[in-house]
C-alpha positions as a printed NumPy array, in Angstrom:
array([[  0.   ,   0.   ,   0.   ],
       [  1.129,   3.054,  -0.959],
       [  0.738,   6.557,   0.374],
       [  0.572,   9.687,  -0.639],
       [  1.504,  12.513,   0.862],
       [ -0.016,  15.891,  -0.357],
       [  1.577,  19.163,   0.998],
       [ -0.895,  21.863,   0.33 ],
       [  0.751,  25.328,  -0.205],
       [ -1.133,  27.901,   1.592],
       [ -3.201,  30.036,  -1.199],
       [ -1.778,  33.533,  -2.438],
       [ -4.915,  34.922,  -1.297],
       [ -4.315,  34.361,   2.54 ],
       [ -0.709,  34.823,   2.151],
       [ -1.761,  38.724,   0.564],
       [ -4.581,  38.788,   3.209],
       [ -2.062,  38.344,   6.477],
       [  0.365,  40.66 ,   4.967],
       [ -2.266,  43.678,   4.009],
       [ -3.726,  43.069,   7.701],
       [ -0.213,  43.404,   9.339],
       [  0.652,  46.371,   7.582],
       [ -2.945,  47.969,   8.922],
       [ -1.652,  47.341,  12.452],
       [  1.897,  48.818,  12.358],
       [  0.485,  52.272,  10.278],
       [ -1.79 ,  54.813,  11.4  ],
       [ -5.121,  56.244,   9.93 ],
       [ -5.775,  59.378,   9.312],
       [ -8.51 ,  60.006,  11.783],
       [ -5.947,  58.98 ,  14.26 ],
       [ -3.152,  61.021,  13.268],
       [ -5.906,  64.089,  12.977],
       [ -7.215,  63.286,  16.755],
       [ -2.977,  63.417,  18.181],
       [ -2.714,  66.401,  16.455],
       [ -5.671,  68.025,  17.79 ],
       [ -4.984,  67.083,  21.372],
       [ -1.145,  67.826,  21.117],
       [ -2.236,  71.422,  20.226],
       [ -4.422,  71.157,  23.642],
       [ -1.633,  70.535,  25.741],
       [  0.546,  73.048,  24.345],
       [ -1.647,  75.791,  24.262],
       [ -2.583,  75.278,  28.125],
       [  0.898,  74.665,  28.659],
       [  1.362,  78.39 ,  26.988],
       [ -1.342,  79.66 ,  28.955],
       [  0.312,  78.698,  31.979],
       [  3.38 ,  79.388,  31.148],
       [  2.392,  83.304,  30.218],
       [  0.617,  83.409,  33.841],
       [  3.527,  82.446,  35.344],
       [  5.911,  84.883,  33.509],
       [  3.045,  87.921,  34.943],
       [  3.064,  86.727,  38.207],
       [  7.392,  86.945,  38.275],
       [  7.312,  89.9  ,  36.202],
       [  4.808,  91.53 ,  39.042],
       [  6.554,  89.717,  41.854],
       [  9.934,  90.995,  40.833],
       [  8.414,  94.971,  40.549],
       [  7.038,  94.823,  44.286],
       [ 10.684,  93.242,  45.378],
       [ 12.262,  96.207,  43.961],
       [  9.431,  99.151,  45.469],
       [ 10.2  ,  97.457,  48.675],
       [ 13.888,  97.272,  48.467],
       [ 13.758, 101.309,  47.094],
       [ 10.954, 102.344,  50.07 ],
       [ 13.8  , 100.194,  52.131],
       [ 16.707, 102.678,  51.285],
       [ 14.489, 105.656,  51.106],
       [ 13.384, 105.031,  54.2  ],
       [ 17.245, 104.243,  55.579],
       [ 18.798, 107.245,  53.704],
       [ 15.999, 109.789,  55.31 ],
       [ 16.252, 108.285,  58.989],
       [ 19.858, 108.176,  58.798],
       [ 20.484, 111.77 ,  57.899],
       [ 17.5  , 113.403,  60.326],
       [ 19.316, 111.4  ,  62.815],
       [ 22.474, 113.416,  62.055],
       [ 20.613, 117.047,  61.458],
       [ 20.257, 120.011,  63.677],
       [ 16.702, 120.733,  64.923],
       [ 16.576, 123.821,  62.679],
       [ 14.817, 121.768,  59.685],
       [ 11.757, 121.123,  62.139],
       [ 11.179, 124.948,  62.154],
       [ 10.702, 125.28 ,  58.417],
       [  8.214, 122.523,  58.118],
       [  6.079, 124.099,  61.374],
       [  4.637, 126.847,  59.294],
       [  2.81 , 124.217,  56.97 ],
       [  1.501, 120.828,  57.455],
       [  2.667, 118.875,  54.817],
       [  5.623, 119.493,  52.512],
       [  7.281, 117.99 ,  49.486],
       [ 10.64 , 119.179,  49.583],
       [ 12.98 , 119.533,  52.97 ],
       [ 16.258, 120.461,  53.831],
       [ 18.412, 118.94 ,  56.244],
       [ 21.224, 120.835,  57.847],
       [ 23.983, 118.861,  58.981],
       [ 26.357, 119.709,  61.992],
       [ 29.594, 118.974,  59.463],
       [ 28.356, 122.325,  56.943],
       [ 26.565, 119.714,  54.625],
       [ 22.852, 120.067,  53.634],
       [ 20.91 , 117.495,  52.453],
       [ 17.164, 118.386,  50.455],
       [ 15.206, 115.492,  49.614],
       [ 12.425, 116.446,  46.84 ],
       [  9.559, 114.981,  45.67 ],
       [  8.596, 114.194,  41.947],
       [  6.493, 112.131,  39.983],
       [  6.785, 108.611,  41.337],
       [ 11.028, 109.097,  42.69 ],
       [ 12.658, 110.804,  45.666],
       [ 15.708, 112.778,  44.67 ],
       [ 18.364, 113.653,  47.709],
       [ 20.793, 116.36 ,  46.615],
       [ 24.18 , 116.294,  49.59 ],
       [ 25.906, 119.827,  49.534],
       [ 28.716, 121.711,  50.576],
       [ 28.398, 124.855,  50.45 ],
       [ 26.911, 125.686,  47.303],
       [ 28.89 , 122.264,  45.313],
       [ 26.797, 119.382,  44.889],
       [ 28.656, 115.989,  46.836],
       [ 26.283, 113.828,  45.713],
       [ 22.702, 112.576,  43.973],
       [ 20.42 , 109.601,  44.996],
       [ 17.297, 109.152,  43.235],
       [ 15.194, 106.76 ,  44.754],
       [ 12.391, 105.44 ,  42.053],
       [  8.7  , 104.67 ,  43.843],
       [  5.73 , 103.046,  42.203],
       [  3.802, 105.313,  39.234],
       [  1.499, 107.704,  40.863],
       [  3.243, 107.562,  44.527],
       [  3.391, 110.799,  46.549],
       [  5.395, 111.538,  48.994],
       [  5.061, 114.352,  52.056],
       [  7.093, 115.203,  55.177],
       [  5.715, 116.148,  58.446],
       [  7.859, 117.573,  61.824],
       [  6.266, 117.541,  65.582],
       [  7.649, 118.561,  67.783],
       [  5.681, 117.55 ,  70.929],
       [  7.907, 114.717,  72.996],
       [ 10.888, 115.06 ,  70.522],
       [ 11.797, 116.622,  67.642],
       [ 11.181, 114.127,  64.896],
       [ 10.501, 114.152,  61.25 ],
       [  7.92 , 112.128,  59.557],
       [  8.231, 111.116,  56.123],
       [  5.081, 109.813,  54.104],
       [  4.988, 107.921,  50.847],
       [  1.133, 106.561,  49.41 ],
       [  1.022, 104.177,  46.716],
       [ -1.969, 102.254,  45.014],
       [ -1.617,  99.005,  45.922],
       [ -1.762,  96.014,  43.43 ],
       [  1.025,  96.161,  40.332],
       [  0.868,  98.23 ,  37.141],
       [ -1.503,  95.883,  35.65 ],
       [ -3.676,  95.92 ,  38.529],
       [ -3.663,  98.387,  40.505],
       [ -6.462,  98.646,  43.209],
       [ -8.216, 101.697,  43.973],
       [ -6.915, 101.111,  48.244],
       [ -4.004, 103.419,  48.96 ],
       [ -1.291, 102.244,  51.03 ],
       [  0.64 , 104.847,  53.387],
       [  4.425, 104.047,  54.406],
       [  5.235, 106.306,  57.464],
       [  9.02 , 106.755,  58.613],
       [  9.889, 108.4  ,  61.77 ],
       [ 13.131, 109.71 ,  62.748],
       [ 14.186, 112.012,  65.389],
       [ 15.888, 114.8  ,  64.451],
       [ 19.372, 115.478,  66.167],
       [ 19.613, 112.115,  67.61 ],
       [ 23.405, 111.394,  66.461],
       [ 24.296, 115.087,  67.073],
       [ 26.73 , 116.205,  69.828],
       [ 24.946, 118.322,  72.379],
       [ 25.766, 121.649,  71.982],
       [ 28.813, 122.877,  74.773],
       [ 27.285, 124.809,  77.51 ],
       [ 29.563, 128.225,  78.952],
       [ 31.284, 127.882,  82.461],
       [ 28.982, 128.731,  85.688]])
């Protein structure tokens, strides 16, 4: 008895079938590719978004760090130098209630006039009549600044600076008042009293 063996060669058809269905799987359609697109642009638009808020926030964080740090040195400089003044510079700010310019006489011959402008203190040291030196300290837009004396304990100088709170963006309608006392003549030698 004889027998035959038949090997049966798999058809083209279902040969071209499994390779037309692999090559489906590894590509993409175009609905697909359309829907990544469309929710990669998503993400990267919130992410710019974000991104933009963030930068504002810095950018507004960074301008109050600086006001403070000027107010800081304003503040310093003025307290400093009516520490070292004679009491004379009370009696020119008596007469009104509220200036915006005041000079300091110092017990070395200097003078020191601080003057307001449009959102910056400038302090002008001089000798005589030769200028020694220029500080401009830079406030918020639309700050004011005033100086008070009273003279009933001590003699003491007060300096006032109002700015709208918020940043430039933003800025709320609540002014905030910065008030720096110094007394005046506190570093100065007292004067010598004559023999009795």
């Amino acid at each position: 008895m004889t027998h035959r063996i038949t090997i049966v060669e798999p058809s083209k058809s279902r040969a071209s079938r499994r390779r037309l269905a692999s090559q489906r799987a590894a590509g993409f359609t175009l609905v697909e590719v359309v829907v990544a697109v469309s929710m990669a642009s998503a993400v990267m638009g919130g992410a710019a978004v974000l991104l933009q808020g963030v930068w504002r926030v810095e950018r507004s964080t960074r301008h109050h760090a600086q006001n403070l740090a000027a107010d800081y040195r304003l503040a310093e400089a003025f307290r400093s130098d009516a520490h070292q003044a004679q009491v004379d510079a009370l009696q020119q700010l008596a007469q009104v209630e509220s200036a915006d310019k005041i000079v300091l006489a110092l017990e070395d011959g200097r003078t020191i006039e601080y003057s307001a402008g449009p959102a910056q203190v400038e302090r002008v040291v001089k000798r005589g009549d030769e200028i020694a030196g220029r500080d401009t300290f830079l406030l918020k837009p639309s700050s004011t600044v005033r100086w008070q004396a009273r003279a009933e304990d001590a003699p003491m100088i007060s300096m006032l600076v109002c700015a709208p709170l918020g940043f430039e963006q933003l800025e709320l309608a609540e002014i905030r008042t910065t008030r720096t006392d110094a007394l005046v003549g506190k570093w100065t030698k007292p004067s010598p009293r004559g023999k009795e």
